[in-house]
Amino acid sequence: MKTTVSILAALMLMIVAVAGAQTSDQAGVLTDEQYQRAEQTLLNGIQEDNLGVKEGSTYMLGELKSTKAVIPLMKMLRDGEQESTRCIAALALCRIGDA
């Protein structure tokens, strides 16, 4: 199950990255349904044990400016075991811009 989620998260990251290469506003290229699926996949990705998937998902949630991710990212910022994870969580929160 974790492998499947990891693979799906990686695929979603690639899709969003390719879409982002075509325009500066990544969320603007996705339909509402695509945005919601990508957001949910990335929210699942930040719960993974794999550091690369976790940090990649964290970064992309910031790029998507996901307001649903604010609370999980704040928890990651406070409780993250790796310094790099806490830094990426802080960057993502800045990108989201929620007060």
CSV table of N, CA and C in Angstrom, one decimal:
chain,number,residue,atom,x,y,z
A,1,MET,N,0.8,-1.2,0.0
A,1,MET,CA,0.0,0.0,0.0
A,1,MET,C,0.9,1.3,0.0
A,2,LYS,N,1.9,1.3,0.8
A,2,LYS,CA,2.8,2.5,0.9
A,2,LYS,C,3.5,2.6,-0.4
A,3,THR,N,3.9,1.5,-1.1
A,3,THR,CA,4.6,1.6,-2.4
A,3,THR,C,3.6,2.2,-3.4
A,4,THR,N,2.4,1.8,-3.4
A,4,THR,CA,1.4,2.4,-4.3
A,4,THR,C,1.2,3.9,-4.1
A,5,VAL,N,1.1,4.3,-2.9
A,5,VAL,CA,0.9,5.7,-2.6
A,5,VAL,C,2.2,6.5,-3.0
A,6,SER,N,3.3,5.9,-2.7
A,6,SER,CA,4.6,6.6,-3.1
A,6,SER,C,4.7,6.8,-4.6
A,7,ILE,N,4.3,5.7,-5.4
A,7,ILE,CA,4.3,5.8,-6.8
A,7,ILE,C,3.3,6.8,-7.3
A,8,LEU,N,2.1,6.8,-6.7
A,8,LEU,CA,1.1,7.8,-7.1
A,8,LEU,C,1.5,9.2,-6.8
A,9,ALA,N,2.2,9.4,-5.7
A,9,ALA,CA,2.7,10.8,-5.3
A,9,ALA,C,3.7,11.2,-6.3
A,10,ALA,N,4.6,10.3,-6.6
A,10,ALA,CA,5.7,10.7,-7.6
A,10,ALA,C,5.1,11.1,-8.9
A,11,LEU,N,4.1,10.3,-9.4
A,11,LEU,CA,3.5,10.6,-10.7
A,11,LEU,C,2.8,12.0,-10.6
A,12,MET,N,2.1,12.2,-9.5
A,12,MET,CA,1.4,13.5,-9.4
A,12,MET,C,2.4,14.7,-9.4
A,13,LEU,N,3.5,14.4,-8.7
A,13,LEU,CA,4.6,15.5,-8.7
A,13,LEU,C,5.1,15.8,-10.0
A,14,MET,N,5.3,14.7,-10.8
A,14,MET,CA,5.8,14.9,-12.2
A,14,MET,C,4.7,15.7,-13.1
A,15,ILE,N,3.5,15.3,-12.9
A,15,ILE,CA,2.4,15.9,-13.7
A,15,ILE,C,2.3,17.4,-13.3
A,16,VAL,N,2.3,17.7,-12.0
A,16,VAL,CA,2.3,19.1,-11.6
A,16,VAL,C,3.5,19.9,-12.1
A,17,ALA,N,4.7,19.2,-12.0
A,17,ALA,CA,5.9,19.9,-12.4
A,17,ALA,C,5.9,20.2,-13.9
A,18,VAL,N,5.4,19.3,-14.7
A,18,VAL,CA,5.3,19.5,-16.1
A,18,VAL,C,4.3,20.7,-16.4
A,19,ALA,N,3.2,20.6,-15.8
A,19,ALA,CA,2.2,21.7,-15.9
A,19,ALA,C,2.8,23.0,-15.5
A,20,GLY,N,3.6,23.0,-14.4
A,20,GLY,CA,4.2,24.3,-13.9
A,20,GLY,C,5.2,24.8,-14.8
A,21,ALA,N,5.9,24.0,-15.6
A,21,ALA,CA,6.9,24.4,-16.6
A,21,ALA,C,6.3,25.3,-17.7
A,22,GLN,N,5.0,25.1,-17.9
A,22,GLN,CA,4.3,25.8,-19.0
A,22,GLN,C,3.8,27.1,-18.6
A,23,THR,N,3.6,27.3,-17.3
A,23,THR,CA,3.1,28.6,-16.8
A,23,THR,C,3.6,28.8,-15.4
A,24,SER,N,3.6,30.1,-15.0
A,24,SER,CA,4.1,30.4,-13.6
A,24,SER,C,3.1,30.1,-12.5
A,25,ASP,N,1.8,30.0,-12.9
A,25,ASP,CA,0.8,29.7,-11.8
A,25,ASP,C,0.4,28.3,-12.0
A,26,GLN,N,0.9,27.3,-11.3
A,26,GLN,CA,0.7,25.9,-11.4
A,26,GLN,C,-0.8,25.6,-11.2
A,27,ALA,N,-1.4,26.2,-10.2
A,27,ALA,CA,-2.8,25.9,-9.8
A,27,ALA,C,-3.7,26.3,-10.9
A,28,GLY,N,-3.4,27.3,-11.7
A,28,GLY,CA,-4.2,27.8,-12.8
A,28,GLY,C,-4.4,26.8,-14.0
A,29,VAL,N,-3.5,25.9,-14.1
A,29,VAL,CA,-3.5,25.0,-15.3
A,29,VAL,C,-4.4,23.8,-15.0
A,30,LEU,N,-4.6,23.5,-13.7
A,30,LEU,CA,-5.4,22.3,-13.4
A,30,LEU,C,-6.9,22.7,-13.2
A,31,THR,N,-7.7,21.7,-13.6
A,31,THR,CA,-9.1,21.8,-13.4
A,31,THR,C,-9.4,21.7,-11.9
A,32,ASP,N,-10.5,22.0,-11.4
A,32,ASP,CA,-10.8,21.9,-10.0
A,32,ASP,C,-10.7,20.4,-9.5
A,33,GLU,N,-11.1,19.5,-10.4
A,33,GLU,CA,-11.0,18.1,-10.0
A,33,GLU,C,-9.6,17.6,-10.0
A,34,GLN,N,-8.8,18.0,-10.9
A,34,GLN,CA,-7.4,17.7,-11.0
A,34,GLN,C,-6.6,18.3,-9.8
A,35,TYR,N,-7.0,19.5,-9.4
A,35,TYR,CA,-6.3,20.2,-8.3
A,35,TYR,C,-6.7,19.4,-7.0
A,36,GLN,N,-7.9,19.1,-6.8
A,36,GLN,CA,-8.3,18.3,-5.6
A,36,GLN,C,-7.6,17.0,-5.5
A,37,ARG,N,-7.5,16.3,-6.6
A,37,ARG,CA,-6.9,15.0,-6.6
A,37,ARG,C,-5.4,15.1,-6.3
A,38,ALA,N,-4.7,16.1,-6.9
A,38,ALA,CA,-3.3,16.4,-6.7
A,38,ALA,C,-3.1,16.8,-5.2
A,39,GLU,N,-3.9,17.6,-4.7
A,39,GLU,CA,-3.8,18.1,-3.4
A,39,GLU,C,-3.9,16.9,-2.4
A,40,GLN,N,-4.9,16.0,-2.6
A,40,GLN,CA,-5.1,14.9,-1.7
A,40,GLN,C,-4.0,13.9,-1.8
A,41,THR,N,-3.5,13.7,-3.0
A,41,THR,CA,-2.3,12.8,-3.2
A,41,THR,C,-1.1,13.4,-2.4
A,42,LEU,N,-0.9,14.7,-2.6
A,42,LEU,CA,0.3,15.3,-1.9
A,42,LEU,C,0.1,15.3,-0.4
A,43,LEU,N,-1.1,15.5,0.1
A,43,LEU,CA,-1.4,15.4,1.5
A,43,LEU,C,-1.1,14.0,2.1
A,44,ASN,N,-1.4,13.0,1.3
A,44,ASN,CA,-1.1,11.6,1.6
A,44,ASN,C,0.4,11.5,1.6
A,45,GLY,N,1.1,12.1,0.7
A,45,GLY,CA,2.5,12.0,0.5
A,45,GLY,C,3.3,12.5,1.7
A,46,ILE,N,2.8,13.6,2.4
A,46,ILE,CA,3.6,14.1,3.5
A,46,ILE,C,3.5,13.2,4.7
A,47,GLN,N,2.6,12.2,4.7
A,47,GLN,CA,2.5,11.2,5.8
A,47,GLN,C,3.5,10.0,5.5
A,48,GLU,N,4.1,10.0,4.4
A,48,GLU,CA,5.0,8.8,4.1
A,48,GLU,C,6.3,8.8,4.9
A,49,ASP,N,6.9,7.6,5.0
A,49,ASP,CA,8.1,7.4,5.7
A,49,ASP,C,9.3,7.8,4.8
A,50,ASN,N,9.1,7.7,3.5
A,50,ASN,CA,10.2,8.0,2.6
A,50,ASN,C,10.4,9.5,2.6
A,51,LEU,N,11.6,9.9,2.9
A,51,LEU,CA,12.0,11.3,3.1
A,51,LEU,C,11.8,12.1,1.8
A,52,GLY,N,12.2,11.5,0.6
A,52,GLY,CA,12.0,12.2,-0.7
A,52,GLY,C,10.6,12.4,-1.0
A,53,VAL,N,9.7,11.5,-0.8
A,53,VAL,CA,8.3,11.6,-1.1
A,53,VAL,C,7.7,12.7,-0.2
A,54,LYS,N,8.1,12.6,1.1
A,54,LYS,CA,7.5,13.6,2.1
A,54,LYS,C,7.9,15.0,1.8
A,55,GLU,N,9.2,15.2,1.5
A,55,GLU,CA,9.7,16.5,1.2
A,55,GLU,C,9.2,17.1,-0.2
A,56,GLY,N,9.2,16.2,-1.1
A,56,GLY,CA,8.6,16.6,-2.4
A,56,GLY,C,7.2,17.0,-2.4
A,57,SER,N,6.4,16.2,-1.6
A,57,SER,CA,5.0,16.5,-1.5
A,57,SER,C,4.8,17.8,-0.7
A,58,THR,N,5.7,18.0,0.3
A,58,THR,CA,5.6,19.3,1.1
A,58,THR,C,5.9,20.5,0.2
A,59,TYR,N,6.9,20.4,-0.6
A,59,TYR,CA,7.2,21.5,-1.5
A,59,TYR,C,6.1,21.8,-2.5
A,60,MET,N,5.6,20.7,-3.1
A,60,MET,CA,4.5,20.9,-4.1
A,60,MET,C,3.2,21.5,-3.5
A,61,LEU,N,2.9,21.1,-2.2
A,61,LEU,CA,1.8,21.7,-1.6
A,61,LEU,C,1.9,23.2,-1.5
A,62,GLY,N,3.1,23.7,-1.2
A,62,GLY,CA,3.4,25.1,-1.2
A,62,GLY,C,3.3,25.7,-2.5
A,63,GLU,N,3.7,25.0,-3.6
A,63,GLU,CA,3.6,25.6,-4.9
A,63,GLU,C,2.1,25.7,-5.3
A,64,LEU,N,1.3,24.7,-4.9
A,64,LEU,CA,-0.1,24.7,-5.2
A,64,LEU,C,-0.9,25.7,-4.3
A,65,LYS,N,-0.2,26.2,-3.3
A,65,LYS,CA,-0.8,27.1,-2.3
A,65,LYS,C,-2.1,26.5,-1.7
A,66,SER,N,-1.9,25.3,-1.2
A,66,SER,CA,-2.9,24.4,-0.6
A,66,SER,C,-3.2,24.9,0.8
A,67,THR,N,-4.4,25.5,1.0
A,67,THR,CA,-4.8,25.9,2.3
A,67,THR,C,-5.1,24.7,3.2
A,68,LYS,N,-5.5,23.6,2.6
A,68,LYS,CA,-5.8,22.4,3.4
A,68,LYS,C,-4.5,21.9,4.1
A,69,ALA,N,-3.3,22.2,3.5
A,69,ALA,CA,-2.1,21.7,4.0
A,69,ALA,C,-1.5,22.6,5.2
A,70,VAL,N,-2.1,23.7,5.5
A,70,VAL,CA,-1.5,24.6,6.5
A,70,VAL,C,-1.3,23.9,7.8
A,71,ILE,N,-2.3,23.2,8.4
A,71,ILE,CA,-2.2,22.6,9.7
A,71,ILE,C,-1.2,21.5,9.7
A,72,PRO,N,-1.2,20.5,8.7
A,72,PRO,CA,-0.2,19.5,8.6
A,72,PRO,C,1.2,20.0,8.5
A,73,LEU,N,1.4,21.1,7.7
A,73,LEU,CA,2.7,21.7,7.5
A,73,LEU,C,3.2,22.4,8.8
A,74,MET,N,2.3,23.0,9.5
A,74,MET,CA,2.7,23.6,10.8
A,74,MET,C,3.2,22.5,11.8
A,75,LYS,N,2.5,21.4,11.8
A,75,LYS,CA,2.9,20.2,12.6
A,75,LYS,C,4.2,19.7,12.2
A,76,MET,N,4.4,19.6,10.9
A,76,MET,CA,5.7,19.2,10.3
A,76,MET,C,6.8,20.2,10.7
A,77,LEU,N,6.5,21.5,10.7
A,77,LEU,CA,7.5,22.5,11.0
A,77,LEU,C,7.9,22.4,12.5
A,78,ARG,N,6.9,22.1,13.3
A,78,ARG,CA,7.2,22.0,14.8
A,78,ARG,C,7.8,20.7,15.2
A,79,ASP,N,7.4,19.5,14.6
A,79,ASP,CA,7.8,18.2,15.0
A,79,ASP,C,8.7,17.5,14.1
A,80,GLY,N,9.0,18.1,12.9
A,80,GLY,CA,9.8,17.3,11.9
A,80,GLY,C,11.2,16.8,12.5
A,81,GLU,N,11.5,15.6,12.2
A,81,GLU,CA,12.7,15.0,12.7
A,81,GLU,C,14.0,15.5,12.0
A,82,GLN,N,13.8,15.8,10.7
A,82,GLN,CA,14.9,16.3,9.8
A,82,GLN,C,14.9,17.8,9.7
A,83,GLU,N,16.0,18.4,9.7
A,83,GLU,CA,16.1,19.9,9.5
A,83,GLU,C,15.6,20.2,8.1
A,84,SER,N,16.0,19.4,7.2
A,84,SER,CA,15.6,19.7,5.8
A,84,SER,C,14.0,19.7,5.7
A,85,THR,N,13.4,18.8,6.4
A,85,THR,CA,11.9,18.7,6.3
A,85,THR,C,11.3,19.9,6.9
A,86,ARG,N,11.9,20.4,8.0
A,86,ARG,CA,11.3,21.6,8.7
A,86,ARG,C,11.5,22.8,7.8
A,87,CYS,N,12.7,22.9,7.1
A,87,CYS,CA,12.9,24.0,6.2
A,87,CYS,C,12.0,24.0,5.0
A,88,ILE,N,11.7,22.9,4.5
A,88,ILE,CA,10.8,22.8,3.3
A,88,ILE,C,9.4,23.1,3.8
A,89,ALA,N,9.0,22.7,5.0
A,89,ALA,CA,7.7,23.0,5.5
A,89,ALA,C,7.5,24.5,5.7
A,90,ALA,N,8.6,25.2,6.2
A,90,ALA,CA,8.6,26.6,6.4
A,90,ALA,C,8.4,27.3,5.0
A,91,LEU,N,9.2,26.8,4.0
A,91,LEU,CA,9.1,27.4,2.7
A,91,LEU,C,7.7,27.2,2.1
A,92,ALA,N,7.1,26.0,2.3
A,92,ALA,CA,5.8,25.8,1.8
A,92,ALA,C,4.8,26.7,2.4
A,93,LEU,N,4.9,26.9,3.7
A,93,LEU,CA,4.0,27.8,4.4
A,93,LEU,C,4.1,29.2,3.9
A,94,CYS,N,5.3,29.6,3.7
A,94,CYS,CA,5.5,31.0,3.1
A,94,CYS,C,4.9,31.1,1.7
A,95,ARG,N,5.0,30.1,0.9
A,95,ARG,CA,4.4,30.1,-0.4
A,95,ARG,C,2.9,30.2,-0.3
A,96,ILE,N,2.3,29.4,0.6
A,96,ILE,CA,0.9,29.4,0.8
A,96,ILE,C,0.4,30.8,1.2
A,97,GLY,N,1.1,31.4,2.2
A,97,GLY,CA,0.9,32.8,2.6
A,97,GLY,C,-0.3,32.9,3.5
A,98,ASP,N,-0.7,31.9,4.1
A,98,ASP,CA,-1.8,32.0,5.1
A,98,ASP,C,-1.3,32.6,6.4
A,99,ALA,N,-2.1,33.6,6.9
A,99,ALA,CA,-1.7,34.3,8.1
A,99,ALA,C,-1.6,33.3,9.3
